Coordinates of C-alpha atoms in Angstrom, one line a residue:
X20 CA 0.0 0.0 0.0
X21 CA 2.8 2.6 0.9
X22 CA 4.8 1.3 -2.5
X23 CA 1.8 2.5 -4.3
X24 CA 1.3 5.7 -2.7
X25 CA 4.5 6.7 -3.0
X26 CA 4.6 5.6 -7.2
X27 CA 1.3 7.6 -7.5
X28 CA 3.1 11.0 -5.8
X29 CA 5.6 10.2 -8.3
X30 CA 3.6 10.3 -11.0
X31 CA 1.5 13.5 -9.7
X32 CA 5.1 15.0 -9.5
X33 CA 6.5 14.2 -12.6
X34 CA 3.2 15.3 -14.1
X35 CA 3.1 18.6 -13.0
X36 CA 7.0 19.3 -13.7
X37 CA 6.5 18.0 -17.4
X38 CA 6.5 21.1 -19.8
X39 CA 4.2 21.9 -23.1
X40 CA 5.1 19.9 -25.9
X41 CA 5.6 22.2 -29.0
X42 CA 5.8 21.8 -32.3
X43 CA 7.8 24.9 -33.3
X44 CA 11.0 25.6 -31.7
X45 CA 10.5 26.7 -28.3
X46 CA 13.5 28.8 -26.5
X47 CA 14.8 27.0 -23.7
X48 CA 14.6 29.9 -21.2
X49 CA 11.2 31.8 -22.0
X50 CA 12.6 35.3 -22.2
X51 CA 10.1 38.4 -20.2
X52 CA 9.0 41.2 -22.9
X53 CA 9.9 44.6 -21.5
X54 CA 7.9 47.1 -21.7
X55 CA 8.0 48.4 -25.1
X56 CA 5.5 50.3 -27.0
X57 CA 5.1 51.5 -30.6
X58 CA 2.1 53.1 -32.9
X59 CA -0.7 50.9 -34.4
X60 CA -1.8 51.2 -37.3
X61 CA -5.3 53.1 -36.4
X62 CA -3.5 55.8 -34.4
X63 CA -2.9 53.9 -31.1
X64 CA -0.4 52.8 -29.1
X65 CA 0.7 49.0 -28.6
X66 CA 2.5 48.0 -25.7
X67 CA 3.7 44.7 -25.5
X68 CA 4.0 44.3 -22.1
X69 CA -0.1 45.0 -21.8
X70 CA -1.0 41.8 -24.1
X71 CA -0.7 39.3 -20.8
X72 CA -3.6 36.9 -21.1
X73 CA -3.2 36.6 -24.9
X74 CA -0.9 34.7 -27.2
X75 CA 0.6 37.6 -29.5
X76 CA 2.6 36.8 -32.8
X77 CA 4.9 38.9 -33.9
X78 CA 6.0 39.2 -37.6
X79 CA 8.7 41.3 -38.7
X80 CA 8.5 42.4 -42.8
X81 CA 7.8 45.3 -44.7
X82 CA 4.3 45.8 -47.1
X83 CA 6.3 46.0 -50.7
X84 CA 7.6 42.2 -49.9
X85 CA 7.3 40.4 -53.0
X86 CA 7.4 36.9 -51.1
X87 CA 7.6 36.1 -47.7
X88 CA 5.6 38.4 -46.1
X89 CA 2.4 37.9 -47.5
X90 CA 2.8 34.1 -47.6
X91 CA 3.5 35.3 -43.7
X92 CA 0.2 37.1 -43.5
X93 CA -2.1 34.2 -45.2
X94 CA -0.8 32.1 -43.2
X95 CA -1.5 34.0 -39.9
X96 CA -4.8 34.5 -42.0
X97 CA -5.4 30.3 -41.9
X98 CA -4.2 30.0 -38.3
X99 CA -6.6 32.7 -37.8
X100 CA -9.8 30.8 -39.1
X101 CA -8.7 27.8 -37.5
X102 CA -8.6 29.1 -34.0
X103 CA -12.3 30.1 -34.4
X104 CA -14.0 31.4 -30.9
X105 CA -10.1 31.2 -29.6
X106 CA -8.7 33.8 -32.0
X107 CA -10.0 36.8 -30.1
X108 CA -7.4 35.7 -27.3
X109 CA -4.9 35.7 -29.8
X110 CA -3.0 38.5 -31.9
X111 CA -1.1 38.3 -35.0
X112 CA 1.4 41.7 -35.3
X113 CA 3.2 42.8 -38.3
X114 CA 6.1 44.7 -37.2
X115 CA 7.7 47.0 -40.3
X116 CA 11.3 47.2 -41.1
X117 CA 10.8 49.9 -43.2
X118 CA 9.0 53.0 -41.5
X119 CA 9.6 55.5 -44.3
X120 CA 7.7 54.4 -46.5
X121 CA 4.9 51.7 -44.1
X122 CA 2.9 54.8 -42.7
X123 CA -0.1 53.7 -40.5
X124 CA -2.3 54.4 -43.2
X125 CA -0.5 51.8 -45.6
X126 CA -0.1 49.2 -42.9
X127 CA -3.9 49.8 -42.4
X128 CA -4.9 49.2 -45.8
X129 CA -2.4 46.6 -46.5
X130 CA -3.1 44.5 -43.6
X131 CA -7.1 44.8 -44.2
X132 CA -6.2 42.7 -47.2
X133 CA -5.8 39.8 -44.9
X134 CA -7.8 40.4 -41.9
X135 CA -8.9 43.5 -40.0
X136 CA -7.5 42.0 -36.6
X137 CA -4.0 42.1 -37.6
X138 CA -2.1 44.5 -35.8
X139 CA 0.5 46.4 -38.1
X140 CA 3.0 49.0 -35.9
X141 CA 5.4 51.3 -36.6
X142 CA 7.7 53.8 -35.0
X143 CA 10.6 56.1 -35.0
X144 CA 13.6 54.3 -35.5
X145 CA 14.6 55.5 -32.1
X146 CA 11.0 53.5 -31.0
X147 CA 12.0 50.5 -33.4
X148 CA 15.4 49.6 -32.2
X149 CA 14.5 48.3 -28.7
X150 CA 11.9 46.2 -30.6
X151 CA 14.0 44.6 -33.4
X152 CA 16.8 44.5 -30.9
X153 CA 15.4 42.6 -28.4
X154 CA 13.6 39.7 -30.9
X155 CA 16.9 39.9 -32.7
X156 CA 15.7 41.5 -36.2
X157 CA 17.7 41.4 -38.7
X158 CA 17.2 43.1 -41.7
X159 CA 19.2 45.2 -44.4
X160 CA 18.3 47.7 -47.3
X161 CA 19.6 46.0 -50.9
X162 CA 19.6 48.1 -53.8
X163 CA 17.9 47.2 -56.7
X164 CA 18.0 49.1 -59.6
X165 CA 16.0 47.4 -61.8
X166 CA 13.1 46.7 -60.2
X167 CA 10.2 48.4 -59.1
X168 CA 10.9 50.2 -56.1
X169 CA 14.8 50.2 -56.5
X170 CA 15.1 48.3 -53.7
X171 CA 14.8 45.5 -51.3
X172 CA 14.7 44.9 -47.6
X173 CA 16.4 42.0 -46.9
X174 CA 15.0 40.7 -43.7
X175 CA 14.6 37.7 -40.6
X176 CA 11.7 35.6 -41.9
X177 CA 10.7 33.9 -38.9
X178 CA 7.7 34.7 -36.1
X179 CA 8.7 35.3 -32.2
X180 CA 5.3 33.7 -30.7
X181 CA 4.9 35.4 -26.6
X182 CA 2.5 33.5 -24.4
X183 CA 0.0 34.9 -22.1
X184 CA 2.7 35.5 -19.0
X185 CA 4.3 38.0 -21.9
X186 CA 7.2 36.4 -22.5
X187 CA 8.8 34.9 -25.6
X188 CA 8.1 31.7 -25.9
X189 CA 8.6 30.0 -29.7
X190 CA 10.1 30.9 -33.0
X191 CA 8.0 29.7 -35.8
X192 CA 9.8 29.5 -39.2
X193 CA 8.3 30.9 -42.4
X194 CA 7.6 27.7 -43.8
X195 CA 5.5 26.2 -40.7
X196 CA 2.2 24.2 -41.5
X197 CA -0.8 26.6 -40.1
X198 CA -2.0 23.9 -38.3
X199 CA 1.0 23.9 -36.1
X200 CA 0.7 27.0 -35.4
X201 CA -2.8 26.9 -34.3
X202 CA -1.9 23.7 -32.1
X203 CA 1.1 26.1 -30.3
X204 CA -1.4 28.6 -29.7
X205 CA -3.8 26.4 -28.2
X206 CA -1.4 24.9 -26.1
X207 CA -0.1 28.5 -24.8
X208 CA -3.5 29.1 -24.4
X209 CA -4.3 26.3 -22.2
X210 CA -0.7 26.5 -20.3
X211 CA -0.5 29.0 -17.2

């Protein structure tokens, strides 16, 4: 009788030290947000640190991308849809690395094109550069002559995912399956 008290404390132990299982990268130490804040895209003000209680994606691109930053945005789109009454709890930010030319009116516009709940914020670069710095953004201005705008920005194409203590949790490459994505978020969602 004592053998199987103790094996079912062990159990009820082990169960309660055992983390989420993800399937995106998650970062060994979850890293607290500071309290950052930059300009929405409707004339507002987003402060990381005030999204506690909600799983908040954050995207880093620019709105002339060519490639991976609308496949970004559908896909944020899909996850979107397939978190259905759950999405609310959940927000999907679009971060620009080029705030000379992504006003809030263009982020507003562009972003409708994929769903009005997506978050698109900007700054001054002195507002930026705590933000790209801390989720390591990396991104460069490439001139290209040729083309339509003259120019590239060549740019980090994966998604910092913060969970709903406000701290960064999981990096979720470009080329993740939306369903996995909606899975993480669930599990963030259900995980104190």
């Amino acid at each position: 009788m004592r053998s199987l008290l103790v094996l079912i404390l062990v159990a009820l132990a082990t169960a309660s030290c055992r983390t989420a299982s993800f399937k995106n990268r998650a970062l060994q130490s979850p890293r607290p947000v500071p309290a950052m804040a930059l300009h929405d895209q409707r004339g507002g003000t987003f402060q990381f640190n005030e999204q506690r209680g909600r799983v908040v994606l954050v995207f880093f691109g620019y709105t002339r991308c060519p490639d991976v930053c609308p496949l970004t945005l559908g896909t944020f789109k899909t996850v979107e849809g397939m978190l259905g009454a759950q999405a609310d709890r959940a927000r999907f930010v679009f971060v620009t690395v080029d705030p000379e030319v992504d006003t809030p009116e263009f982020l507003d516009r562009y972003l409708r094109l994929f769903s009005p709940n997506f978050i698109g914020l900007t700054g001054s670069p002195e507002e930026l550069q705590p933000v790209y710095e801390f989720f390591g953004a990396a991104f460069q201005k490439v001139d290209v002559p040729k083309s339509a705008l003259g120019y590239l920005m060549a740019h980090s194409t994966n998604t910092v995912v913060i969970d709903r203590q406000g701290r960064w949790r999981l990096n979720v490459r470009h080329d993740a399956r939306p369903a996995d994505i909606a899975d993480d978020i669930r599990t963030l969602l259900r995980t104190r």
